[in-house]
């Protein structure tokens, strides 16, 4: 419903949108969704209390309660926490599943990078200290640098949010004749930023090493705005709690792909150009990719 409204300029006008039949269904959905989020926060406060829970939470606990505690301890208001939970839910499911699918395609099309990621994953799984009982931890996930770079490069080429909207706090002067006034919502084409040769040479090539630390430092943050949310967590302590949704999505994607690479070799008969994208707020594939998961013969016994 929200996507349909964006695509129809006439119902961008609030008065006309409120008269549209879809607006009632949309408003009801938003109301119920917001109430559900508030109930989650209220239940957390009631059961454990923010102050008490924070003192007990382990820093590496990745539960929902721990995330709520971290945000509260950082001084976030109830409203900001609610917004982060909404983003977390959005980033953690639909967009993550599509990004994982695209990452598997890239690894299938580029066996060299798939093998590098598999060697990295095997080294972690084969270490009983790093991976007790065959279970990944937050610490070991952070060590998967090859896989992370492949994921970031996939996100660069196929951003989960191809376009984002931002409301101008100051007037934006385009040229001598055109100025966009304060309060206007503008669309920022993330996909064009990521495919611009000035920002990323040979933008249509899959090159995960773009995200080596030494290469990231050379680029202006605006050129990698999606990734600054993740990279900024380590580089700028003041914003480490602002992007929990992105961190959650990264952890989910790395976990799923790591377990797949541990047991299978991934192949595909498709090519990137075989599948087209549907214009949408989030990345949407017209159809799924075809995969072949070939059971590894060299995987250690018991896996």
PDB file of C-alpha atoms in Angstrom:
ATOM      1  CA  UNK A   1       0.000   0.000   0.000  1.00  0.00           C
ATOM      2  CA  UNK A   2       2.784   2.386   0.918  1.00  0.00           C
ATOM      3  CA  UNK A   3       4.677   1.427  -2.240  1.00  0.00           C
ATOM      4  CA  UNK A   4       1.561   2.005  -4.361  1.00  0.00           C
ATOM      5  CA  UNK A   5       1.222   5.475  -2.877  1.00  0.00           C
ATOM      6  CA  UNK A   6       4.806   6.364  -3.736  1.00  0.00           C
ATOM      7  CA  UNK A   7       4.202   5.352  -7.339  1.00  0.00           C
ATOM      8  CA  UNK A   8       1.052   7.478  -7.701  1.00  0.00           C
ATOM      9  CA  UNK A   9       1.764  11.191  -7.493  1.00  0.00           C
ATOM     10  CA  UNK A  10      -1.879  12.223  -7.102  1.00  0.00           C
ATOM     11  CA  UNK A  11      -2.278  10.481  -3.738  1.00  0.00           C
ATOM     12  CA  UNK A  12       0.926  11.982  -2.400  1.00  0.00           C
ATOM     13  CA  UNK A  13      -1.305  14.853  -1.282  1.00  0.00           C
ATOM     14  CA  UNK A  14      -2.387  13.959   2.297  1.00  0.00           C
ATOM     15  CA  UNK A  15      -5.990  15.119   1.818  1.00  0.00           C
ATOM     16  CA  UNK A  16      -6.455  12.952  -1.288  1.00  0.00           C
ATOM     17  CA  UNK A  17      -4.662  10.008   0.299  1.00  0.00           C
ATOM     18  CA  UNK A  18      -7.012  10.120   3.280  1.00  0.00           C
ATOM     19  CA  UNK A  19      -9.952   9.791   0.873  1.00  0.00           C
ATOM     20  CA  UNK A  20      -8.431   6.756  -0.848  1.00  0.00           C
ATOM     21  CA  UNK A  21      -9.855   3.350   0.297  1.00  0.00           C
ATOM     22  CA  UNK A  22      -6.351   1.918   0.735  1.00  0.00           C
ATOM     23  CA  UNK A  23      -5.458   4.598   3.281  1.00  0.00           C
ATOM     24  CA  UNK A  24      -7.770   3.120   5.913  1.00  0.00           C
ATOM     25  CA  UNK A  25      -6.255  -0.322   5.576  1.00  0.00           C
ATOM     26  CA  UNK A  26      -2.761   1.161   5.593  1.00  0.00           C
ATOM     27  CA  UNK A  27      -3.423   3.336   8.641  1.00  0.00           C
ATOM     28  CA  UNK A  28      -4.913   0.369  10.505  1.00  0.00           C
ATOM     29  CA  UNK A  29      -1.854  -1.730   9.749  1.00  0.00           C
ATOM     30  CA  UNK A  30       0.505   1.017  10.933  1.00  0.00           C
ATOM     31  CA  UNK A  31      -1.535   1.488  14.100  1.00  0.00           C
ATOM     32  CA  UNK A  32      -1.483  -2.237  14.943  1.00  0.00           C
ATOM     33  CA  UNK A  33       2.218  -2.496  14.151  1.00  0.00           C
ATOM     34  CA  UNK A  34       3.056   0.436  16.422  1.00  0.00           C
ATOM     35  CA  UNK A  35       0.927  -1.011  19.223  1.00  0.00           C
ATOM     36  CA  UNK A  36       2.748  -4.336  18.928  1.00  0.00           C
ATOM     37  CA  UNK A  37       6.119  -2.585  19.220  1.00  0.00           C
ATOM     38  CA  UNK A  38       4.970  -0.641  22.279  1.00  0.00           C
ATOM     39  CA  UNK A  39       3.764  -3.875  23.902  1.00  0.00           C
ATOM     40  CA  UNK A  40       7.193  -5.431  23.382  1.00  0.00           C
ATOM     41  CA  UNK A  41       8.887  -2.488  25.106  1.00  0.00           C
ATOM     42  CA  UNK A  42       6.308  -2.356  27.901  1.00  0.00           C
ATOM     43  CA  UNK A  43       6.626  -6.084  28.570  1.00  0.00           C
ATOM     44  CA  UNK A  44      10.386  -5.766  28.770  1.00  0.00           C
ATOM     45  CA  UNK A  45      10.111  -2.893  31.250  1.00  0.00           C
ATOM     46  CA  UNK A  46       7.530  -4.736  33.314  1.00  0.00           C
ATOM     47  CA  UNK A  47       9.250  -8.105  33.505  1.00  0.00           C
ATOM     48  CA  UNK A  48      12.817  -7.065  34.191  1.00  0.00           C
ATOM     49  CA  UNK A  49      13.126  -3.292  34.350  1.00  0.00           C
ATOM     50  CA  UNK A  50      15.704  -1.554  32.212  1.00  0.00           C
ATOM     51  CA  UNK A  51      18.106  -0.668  35.010  1.00  0.00           C
ATOM     52  CA  UNK A  52      18.197  -4.134  36.564  1.00  0.00           C
ATOM     53  CA  UNK A  53      18.418  -5.939  33.259  1.00  0.00           C
ATOM     54  CA  UNK A  54      21.324  -3.854  31.992  1.00  0.00           C
ATOM     55  CA  UNK A  55      23.481  -4.840  34.952  1.00  0.00           C
ATOM     56  CA  UNK A  56      22.863  -8.530  34.301  1.00  0.00           C
ATOM     57  CA  UNK A  57      23.184  -8.631  30.530  1.00  0.00           C
ATOM     58  CA  UNK A  58      26.358 -10.045  29.108  1.00  0.00           C
ATOM     59  CA  UNK A  59      27.935  -7.786  26.502  1.00  0.00           C
ATOM     60  CA  UNK A  60      27.930 -10.586  23.927  1.00  0.00           C
ATOM     61  CA  UNK A  61      24.275 -11.553  24.457  1.00  0.00           C
ATOM     62  CA  UNK A  62      22.481 -11.130  21.156  1.00  0.00           C
ATOM     63  CA  UNK A  63      18.923 -11.563  22.434  1.00  0.00           C
ATOM     64  CA  UNK A  64      16.186  -9.011  21.863  1.00  0.00           C
ATOM     65  CA  UNK A  65      16.298  -8.147  25.562  1.00  0.00           C
ATOM     66  CA  UNK A  66      19.998  -7.337  25.317  1.00  0.00           C
ATOM     67  CA  UNK A  67      19.373  -5.035  22.367  1.00  0.00           C
ATOM     68  CA  UNK A  68      16.665  -3.222  24.296  1.00  0.00           C
ATOM     69  CA  UNK A  69      19.030  -2.891  27.235  1.00  0.00           C
ATOM     70  CA  UNK A  70      21.824  -1.521  25.057  1.00  0.00           C
ATOM     71  CA  UNK A  71      19.562   1.099  23.536  1.00  0.00           C
ATOM     72  CA  UNK A  72      18.161   2.119  26.901  1.00  0.00           C
ATOM     73  CA  UNK A  73      21.621   2.306  28.442  1.00  0.00           C
ATOM     74  CA  UNK A  74      22.694   4.555  25.557  1.00  0.00           C
ATOM     75  CA  UNK A  75      20.007   7.018  26.594  1.00  0.00           C
ATOM     76  CA  UNK A  76      17.585   6.359  23.746  1.00  0.00           C
ATOM     77  CA  UNK A  77      14.045   7.573  24.269  1.00  0.00           C
ATOM     78  CA  UNK A  78      11.137   5.148  24.072  1.00  0.00           C
ATOM     79  CA  UNK A  79      10.247   6.649  20.681  1.00  0.00           C
ATOM     80  CA  UNK A  80      13.729   6.115  19.250  1.00  0.00           C
ATOM     81  CA  UNK A  81      13.829   2.551  20.589  1.00  0.00           C
ATOM     82  CA  UNK A  82      10.496   1.853  18.889  1.00  0.00           C
ATOM     83  CA  UNK A  83      11.859   3.207  15.593  1.00  0.00           C
ATOM     84  CA  UNK A  84      14.949   1.010  15.861  1.00  0.00           C
ATOM     85  CA  UNK A  85      12.802  -2.083  16.497  1.00  0.00           C
ATOM     86  CA  UNK A  86      10.748  -1.318  13.386  1.00  0.00           C
ATOM     87  CA  UNK A  87      13.902  -0.991  11.323  1.00  0.00           C
ATOM     88  CA  UNK A  88      15.286  -4.157  12.887  1.00  0.00           C
ATOM     89  CA  UNK A  89      12.234  -6.149  11.864  1.00  0.00           C
ATOM     90  CA  UNK A  90      12.382  -4.794   8.335  1.00  0.00           C
ATOM     91  CA  UNK A  91      16.113  -5.357   7.930  1.00  0.00           C
ATOM     92  CA  UNK A  92      16.048  -8.731   9.628  1.00  0.00           C
ATOM     93  CA  UNK A  93      13.675 -10.622   7.395  1.00  0.00           C
ATOM     94  CA  UNK A  94      12.566  -9.760   3.850  1.00  0.00           C
ATOM     95  CA  UNK A  95      15.579  -7.735   2.757  1.00  0.00           C
ATOM     96  CA  UNK A  96      18.013 -10.116   4.457  1.00  0.00           C
ATOM     97  CA  UNK A  97      16.615 -13.178   2.686  1.00  0.00           C
ATOM     98  CA  UNK A  98      16.913 -11.462  -0.698  1.00  0.00           C
ATOM     99  CA  UNK A  99      20.451 -10.287   0.064  1.00  0.00           C
ATOM    100  CA  UNK A 100      21.455 -13.821   1.109  1.00  0.00           C
ATOM    101  CA  UNK A 101      20.067 -15.168  -2.165  1.00  0.00           C
ATOM    102  CA  UNK A 102      22.066 -12.608  -4.139  1.00  0.00           C
ATOM    103  CA  UNK A 103      25.213 -13.312  -2.104  1.00  0.00           C
ATOM    104  CA  UNK A 104      24.913 -17.032  -2.861  1.00  0.00           C
ATOM    105  CA  UNK A 105      24.568 -16.185  -6.555  1.00  0.00           C
ATOM    106  CA  UNK A 106      27.742 -14.094  -6.484  1.00  0.00           C
ATOM    107  CA  UNK A 107      29.668 -16.825  -4.665  1.00  0.00           C
ATOM    108  CA  UNK A 108      28.387 -19.399  -7.163  1.00  0.00           C
ATOM    109  CA  UNK A 109      29.452 -17.214 -10.092  1.00  0.00           C
ATOM    110  CA  UNK A 110      32.859 -16.487  -8.553  1.00  0.00           C
ATOM    111  CA  UNK A 111      34.262 -19.807  -7.196  1.00  0.00           C
ATOM    112  CA  UNK A 112      37.515 -18.093  -6.186  1.00  0.00           C
ATOM    113  CA  UNK A 113      35.714 -15.976  -3.614  1.00  0.00           C
ATOM    114  CA  UNK A 114      33.521 -18.879  -2.566  1.00  0.00           C
ATOM    115  CA  UNK A 115      36.614 -20.977  -1.820  1.00  0.00           C
ATOM    116  CA  UNK A 116      38.209 -18.152   0.162  1.00  0.00           C
ATOM    117  CA  UNK A 117      35.054 -17.795   2.241  1.00  0.00           C
ATOM    118  CA  UNK A 118      34.827 -21.558   2.753  1.00  0.00           C
ATOM    119  CA  UNK A 119      38.425 -21.784   3.959  1.00  0.00           C
ATOM    120  CA  UNK A 120      37.713 -18.969   6.398  1.00  0.00           C
ATOM    121  CA  UNK A 121      34.536 -20.680   7.627  1.00  0.00           C
ATOM    122  CA  UNK A 122      36.284 -24.057   7.982  1.00  0.00           C
ATOM    123  CA  UNK A 123      39.100 -22.535  10.032  1.00  0.00           C
ATOM    124  CA  UNK A 124      36.531 -21.229  12.505  1.00  0.00           C
ATOM    125  CA  UNK A 125      34.371 -24.354  12.649  1.00  0.00           C
ATOM    126  CA  UNK A 126      37.457 -26.556  13.120  1.00  0.00           C
ATOM    127  CA  UNK A 127      38.491 -24.566  16.190  1.00  0.00           C
ATOM    128  CA  UNK A 128      36.716 -25.962  19.264  1.00  0.00           C
ATOM    129  CA  UNK A 129      37.496 -22.835  21.263  1.00  0.00           C
ATOM    130  CA  UNK A 130      36.138 -20.402  18.694  1.00  0.00           C
ATOM    131  CA  UNK A 131      33.217 -22.607  17.719  1.00  0.00           C
ATOM    132  CA  UNK A 132      32.172 -24.735  20.731  1.00  0.00           C
ATOM    133  CA  UNK A 133      29.868 -27.629  19.803  1.00  0.00           C
ATOM    134  CA  UNK A 134      29.808 -26.385  16.225  1.00  0.00           C
ATOM    135  CA  UNK A 135      27.919 -23.209  17.139  1.00  0.00           C
ATOM    136  CA  UNK A 136      28.955 -19.804  15.888  1.00  0.00           C
ATOM    137  CA  UNK A 137      29.274 -16.876  18.285  1.00  0.00           C
ATOM    138  CA  UNK A 138      29.179 -13.115  17.769  1.00  0.00           C
ATOM    139  CA  UNK A 139      32.943 -13.032  18.138  1.00  0.00           C
ATOM    140  CA  UNK A 140      33.559 -15.678  15.486  1.00  0.00           C
ATOM    141  CA  UNK A 141      31.103 -14.032  13.102  1.00  0.00           C
ATOM    142  CA  UNK A 142      33.149 -10.841  13.333  1.00  0.00           C
ATOM    143  CA  UNK A 143      36.241 -12.806  12.229  1.00  0.00           C
ATOM    144  CA  UNK A 144      34.684 -13.776   8.883  1.00  0.00           C
ATOM    145  CA  UNK A 145      36.273 -10.917   6.972  1.00  0.00           C
ATOM    146  CA  UNK A 146      36.277 -12.567   3.528  1.00  0.00           C
ATOM    147  CA  UNK A 147      32.597 -13.407   3.824  1.00  0.00           C
ATOM    148  CA  UNK A 148      31.838  -9.926   5.122  1.00  0.00           C
ATOM    149  CA  UNK A 149      33.547  -8.259   2.169  1.00  0.00           C
ATOM    150  CA  UNK A 150      31.632 -10.458  -0.271  1.00  0.00           C
ATOM    151  CA  UNK A 151      28.425  -9.547   1.520  1.00  0.00           C
ATOM    152  CA  UNK A 152      29.195  -5.824   1.408  1.00  0.00           C
ATOM    153  CA  UNK A 153      30.043  -6.000  -2.285  1.00  0.00           C
ATOM    154  CA  UNK A 154      26.738  -7.772  -2.934  1.00  0.00           C
ATOM    155  CA  UNK A 155      24.963  -5.029  -0.982  1.00  0.00           C
ATOM    156  CA  UNK A 156      26.803  -2.421  -3.022  1.00  0.00           C
ATOM    157  CA  UNK A 157      25.678  -3.917  -6.314  1.00  0.00           C
ATOM    158  CA  UNK A 158      22.177  -4.759  -5.110  1.00  0.00           C
ATOM    159  CA  UNK A 159      21.316  -2.524  -2.147  1.00  0.00           C
ATOM    160  CA  UNK A 160      18.410  -3.758  -0.041  1.00  0.00           C
ATOM    161  CA  UNK A 161      16.970  -0.244  -0.189  1.00  0.00           C
ATOM    162  CA  UNK A 162      17.601   1.031  -3.751  1.00  0.00           C
ATOM    163  CA  UNK A 163      16.194   4.423  -2.834  1.00  0.00           C
ATOM    164  CA  UNK A 164      15.690   6.183   0.492  1.00  0.00           C
ATOM    165  CA  UNK A 165      13.675   9.265   1.353  1.00  0.00           C
ATOM    166  CA  UNK A 166      14.964  12.139   3.449  1.00  0.00           C
ATOM    167  CA  UNK A 167      13.258  15.377   4.497  1.00  0.00           C
ATOM    168  CA  UNK A 168      15.375  18.469   3.881  1.00  0.00           C
ATOM    169  CA  UNK A 169      16.281  20.463   6.984  1.00  0.00           C
ATOM    170  CA  UNK A 170      17.872  23.185   4.856  1.00  0.00           C
ATOM    171  CA  UNK A 171      17.179  24.322   1.298  1.00  0.00           C
ATOM    172  CA  UNK A 172      19.043  22.370  -1.374  1.00  0.00           C
ATOM    173  CA  UNK A 173      20.336  24.445  -4.283  1.00  0.00           C
ATOM    174  CA  UNK A 174      20.640  22.374  -7.456  1.00  0.00           C
ATOM    175  CA  UNK A 175      21.697  25.228  -9.744  1.00  0.00           C
ATOM    176  CA  UNK A 176      21.086  28.963 -10.214  1.00  0.00           C
ATOM    177  CA  UNK A 177      17.506  28.342 -11.300  1.00  0.00           C
ATOM    178  CA  UNK A 178      16.437  25.465  -9.088  1.00  0.00           C
ATOM    179  CA  UNK A 179      16.296  25.253  -5.309  1.00  0.00           C
ATOM    180  CA  UNK A 180      14.418  22.598  -3.332  1.00  0.00           C
ATOM    181  CA  UNK A 181      12.760  24.166  -0.281  1.00  0.00           C
ATOM    182  CA  UNK A 182      13.063  23.127   3.356  1.00  0.00           C
ATOM    183  CA  UNK A 183      10.678  20.347   4.389  1.00  0.00           C
ATOM    184  CA  UNK A 184      10.618  18.650   0.990  1.00  0.00           C
ATOM    185  CA  UNK A 185      11.074  14.879   0.999  1.00  0.00           C
ATOM    186  CA  UNK A 186      13.661  13.896  -1.586  1.00  0.00           C
ATOM    187  CA  UNK A 187      14.558  10.459  -2.895  1.00  0.00           C
ATOM    188  CA  UNK A 188      18.224   9.475  -2.730  1.00  0.00           C
ATOM    189  CA  UNK A 189      19.061   6.793  -5.342  1.00  0.00           C
ATOM    190  CA  UNK A 190      21.432   4.569  -3.368  1.00  0.00           C
ATOM    191  CA  UNK A 191      21.768   2.184  -6.291  1.00  0.00           C
ATOM    192  CA  UNK A 192      23.103   4.999  -8.511  1.00  0.00           C
ATOM    193  CA  UNK A 193      25.616   6.085  -5.873  1.00  0.00           C
ATOM    194  CA  UNK A 194      26.893   2.521  -5.679  1.00  0.00           C
ATOM    195  CA  UNK A 195      27.103   2.130  -9.463  1.00  0.00           C
ATOM    196  CA  UNK A 196      28.829   5.452 -10.106  1.00  0.00           C
ATOM    197  CA  UNK A 197      32.374   4.928 -11.512  1.00  0.00           C
ATOM    198  CA  UNK A 198      33.608   7.957  -9.563  1.00  0.00           C
ATOM    199  CA  UNK A 199      32.672   6.216  -6.344  1.00  0.00           C
ATOM    200  CA  UNK A 200      33.525   2.662  -7.387  1.00  0.00           C
ATOM    201  CA  UNK A 201      35.730   2.068 -10.457  1.00  0.00           C
ATOM    202  CA  UNK A 202      34.357  -0.732 -12.659  1.00  0.00           C
ATOM    203  CA  UNK A 203      31.095  -0.668 -10.711  1.00  0.00           C
ATOM    204  CA  UNK A 204      29.557  -3.630 -12.558  1.00  0.00           C
ATOM    205  CA  UNK A 205      32.402  -5.912 -11.508  1.00  0.00           C
ATOM    206  CA  UNK A 206      32.173  -8.004  -8.339  1.00  0.00           C
ATOM    207  CA  UNK A 207      35.270  -6.946  -6.383  1.00  0.00           C
ATOM    208  CA  UNK A 208      34.973  -7.644  -2.629  1.00  0.00           C
ATOM    209  CA  UNK A 209      38.398  -6.155  -1.935  1.00  0.00           C
ATOM    210  CA  UNK A 210      36.809  -2.728  -2.340  1.00  0.00           C
ATOM    211  CA  UNK A 211      35.903  -3.217   1.304  1.00  0.00           C
ATOM    212  CA  UNK A 212      39.365  -3.874   2.642  1.00  0.00           C
ATOM    213  CA  UNK A 213      39.966  -1.396   5.456  1.00  0.00           C
ATOM    214  CA  UNK A 214      42.638   0.493   3.538  1.00  0.00           C
ATOM    215  CA  UNK A 215      40.292   0.970   0.567  1.00  0.00           C
ATOM    216  CA  UNK A 216      37.329   2.055   2.688  1.00  0.00           C
ATOM    217  CA  UNK A 217      39.340   4.822   4.326  1.00  0.00           C
ATOM    218  CA  UNK A 218      40.070   6.359   0.911  1.00  0.00           C
ATOM    219  CA  UNK A 219      36.377   6.827   0.107  1.00  0.00           C
ATOM    220  CA  UNK A 220      34.140   9.612   1.330  1.00  0.00           C
ATOM    221  CA  UNK A 221      31.489   8.235   3.746  1.00  0.00           C
ATOM    222  CA  UNK A 222      28.597   9.447   1.581  1.00  0.00           C
ATOM    223  CA  UNK A 223      29.728   7.118  -1.190  1.00  0.00           C
ATOM    224  CA  UNK A 224      29.111   4.112   1.016  1.00  0.00           C
ATOM    225  CA  UNK A 225      26.265   5.383   3.163  1.00  0.00           C
ATOM    226  CA  UNK A 226      24.737   1.935   3.553  1.00  0.00           C
ATOM    227  CA  UNK A 227      28.022   0.465   4.783  1.00  0.00           C
ATOM    228  CA  UNK A 228      28.956   3.349   7.049  1.00  0.00           C
ATOM    229  CA  UNK A 229      26.181   2.079   9.278  1.00  0.00           C
ATOM    230  CA  UNK A 230      28.190  -1.091   9.793  1.00  0.00           C
ATOM    231  CA  UNK A 231      31.742   0.195   9.475  1.00  0.00           C
ATOM    232  CA  UNK A 232      30.904   3.217  11.585  1.00  0.00           C
ATOM    233  CA  UNK A 233      30.089   0.994  14.542  1.00  0.00           C
ATOM    234  CA  UNK A 234      33.779   0.310  14.981  1.00  0.00           C
ATOM    235  CA  UNK A 235      35.075   3.682  13.828  1.00  0.00           C
ATOM    236  CA  UNK A 236      32.731   6.088  15.596  1.00  0.00           C
ATOM    237  CA  UNK A 237      31.738   4.986  19.131  1.00  0.00           C
ATOM    238  CA  UNK A 238      29.093   7.712  19.417  1.00  0.00           C
ATOM    239  CA  UNK A 239      26.867   5.972  16.847  1.00  0.00           C
ATOM    240  CA  UNK A 240      27.521   2.351  17.766  1.00  0.00           C
ATOM    241  CA  UNK A 241      23.951   1.804  18.960  1.00  0.00           C
ATOM    242  CA  UNK A 242      22.208   3.639  16.144  1.00  0.00           C
ATOM    243  CA  UNK A 243      22.287   0.878  13.579  1.00  0.00           C
ATOM    244  CA  UNK A 244      21.305  -2.318  15.386  1.00  0.00           C
ATOM    245  CA  UNK A 245      19.020  -3.350  12.538  1.00  0.00           C
ATOM    246  CA  UNK A 246      21.864  -3.335  10.030  1.00  0.00           C
ATOM    247  CA  UNK A 247      24.103  -5.233  12.445  1.00  0.00           C
ATOM    248  CA  UNK A 248      21.389  -7.833  12.999  1.00  0.00           C
ATOM    249  CA  UNK A 249      20.904  -8.294   9.253  1.00  0.00           C
ATOM    250  CA  UNK A 250      24.660  -8.705   8.727  1.00  0.00           C
ATOM    251  CA  UNK A 251      24.877 -11.323  11.489  1.00  0.00           C
ATOM    252  CA  UNK A 252      21.908 -13.257  10.122  1.00  0.00           C
ATOM    253  CA  UNK A 253      23.278 -13.281   6.584  1.00  0.00           C
ATOM    254  CA  UNK A 254      26.779 -14.332   7.644  1.00  0.00           C
ATOM    255  CA  UNK A 255      25.444 -17.075   9.908  1.00  0.00           C
ATOM    256  CA  UNK A 256      23.206 -18.610   7.255  1.00  0.00           C
ATOM    257  CA  UNK A 257      25.799 -18.501   4.480  1.00  0.00           C
ATOM    258  CA  UNK A 258      28.549 -19.816   6.786  1.00  0.00           C
ATOM    259  CA  UNK A 259      26.524 -22.933   7.616  1.00  0.00           C
ATOM    260  CA  UNK A 260      25.720 -23.457   3.930  1.00  0.00           C
ATOM    261  CA  UNK A 261      29.371 -23.158   2.876  1.00  0.00           C
ATOM    262  CA  UNK A 262      30.370 -25.523   5.660  1.00  0.00           C
ATOM    263  CA  UNK A 263      28.358 -28.335   4.127  1.00  0.00           C
ATOM    264  CA  UNK A 264      27.862 -27.481   0.466  1.00  0.00           C
ATOM    265  CA  UNK A 265      29.433 -26.136  -2.681  1.00  0.00           C
ATOM    266  CA  UNK A 266      27.066 -23.678  -4.323  1.00  0.00           C
ATOM    267  CA  UNK A 267      26.536 -23.668  -8.082  1.00  0.00           C
ATOM    268  CA  UNK A 268      24.070 -21.916 -10.374  1.00  0.00           C
ATOM    269  CA  UNK A 269      23.133 -22.090 -14.030  1.00  0.00           C
ATOM    270  CA  UNK A 270      21.885 -18.504 -13.872  1.00  0.00           C
ATOM    271  CA  UNK A 271      23.733 -15.336 -14.607  1.00  0.00           C
ATOM    272  CA  UNK A 272      23.109 -11.976 -12.971  1.00  0.00           C
ATOM    273  CA  UNK A 273      21.398 -10.603 -16.053  1.00  0.00           C
ATOM    274  CA  UNK A 274      18.964 -13.555 -16.113  1.00  0.00           C
ATOM    275  CA  UNK A 275      16.922 -12.180 -13.245  1.00  0.00           C
ATOM    276  CA  UNK A 276      15.376  -8.738 -13.336  1.00  0.00           C
ATOM    277  CA  UNK A 277      14.434  -6.552 -10.407  1.00  0.00           C
ATOM    278  CA  UNK A 278      10.999  -5.155  -9.752  1.00  0.00           C
ATOM    279  CA  UNK A 279      10.935  -1.422  -8.865  1.00  0.00           C
ATOM    280  CA  UNK A 280      10.206  -1.215  -5.149  1.00  0.00           C
ATOM    281  CA  UNK A 281      11.235   0.418  -1.885  1.00  0.00           C
ATOM    282  CA  UNK A 282      13.253  -2.715  -1.085  1.00  0.00           C
ATOM    283  CA  UNK A 283      15.086  -4.949  -3.535  1.00  0.00           C
ATOM    284  CA  UNK A 284      12.613  -7.350  -5.186  1.00  0.00           C
ATOM    285  CA  UNK A 285      13.479 -10.122  -7.643  1.00  0.00           C
ATOM    286  CA  UNK A 286      11.118 -10.951 -10.492  1.00  0.00           C
ATOM    287  CA  UNK A 287      11.897 -14.612  -9.917  1.00  0.00           C
ATOM    288  CA  UNK A 288      14.247 -16.642  -7.777  1.00  0.00           C
ATOM    289  CA  UNK A 289      17.640 -17.903  -8.855  1.00  0.00           C
ATOM    290  CA  UNK A 290      18.309 -21.583  -9.527  1.00  0.00           C
ATOM    291  CA  UNK A 291      20.857 -23.178  -7.217  1.00  0.00           C
ATOM    292  CA  UNK A 292      22.579 -26.502  -6.938  1.00  0.00           C
ATOM    293  CA  UNK A 293      23.871 -27.371  -3.487  1.00  0.00           C
ATOM    294  CA  UNK A 294      26.554 -30.011  -3.907  1.00  0.00           C
ATOM    295  CA  UNK A 295      27.373 -31.899  -0.714  1.00  0.00           C
ATOM    296  CA  UNK A 296      31.016 -31.475   0.226  1.00  0.00           C
ATOM    297  CA  UNK A 297      33.074 -34.648   0.388  1.00  0.00           C
ATOM    298  CA  UNK A 298      35.854 -33.090   2.463  1.00  0.00           C
ATOM    299  CA  UNK A 299      33.738 -31.793   5.340  1.00  0.00           C
ATOM    300  CA  UNK A 300      34.876 -33.205   8.728  1.00  0.00           C
ATOM    301  CA  UNK A 301      32.943 -36.146  10.135  1.00  0.00           C
ATOM    302  CA  UNK A 302      30.124 -35.336  12.509  1.00  0.00           C
ATOM    303  CA  UNK A 303      29.136 -32.118  10.785  1.00  0.00           C
TER     304      UNK A 303
END
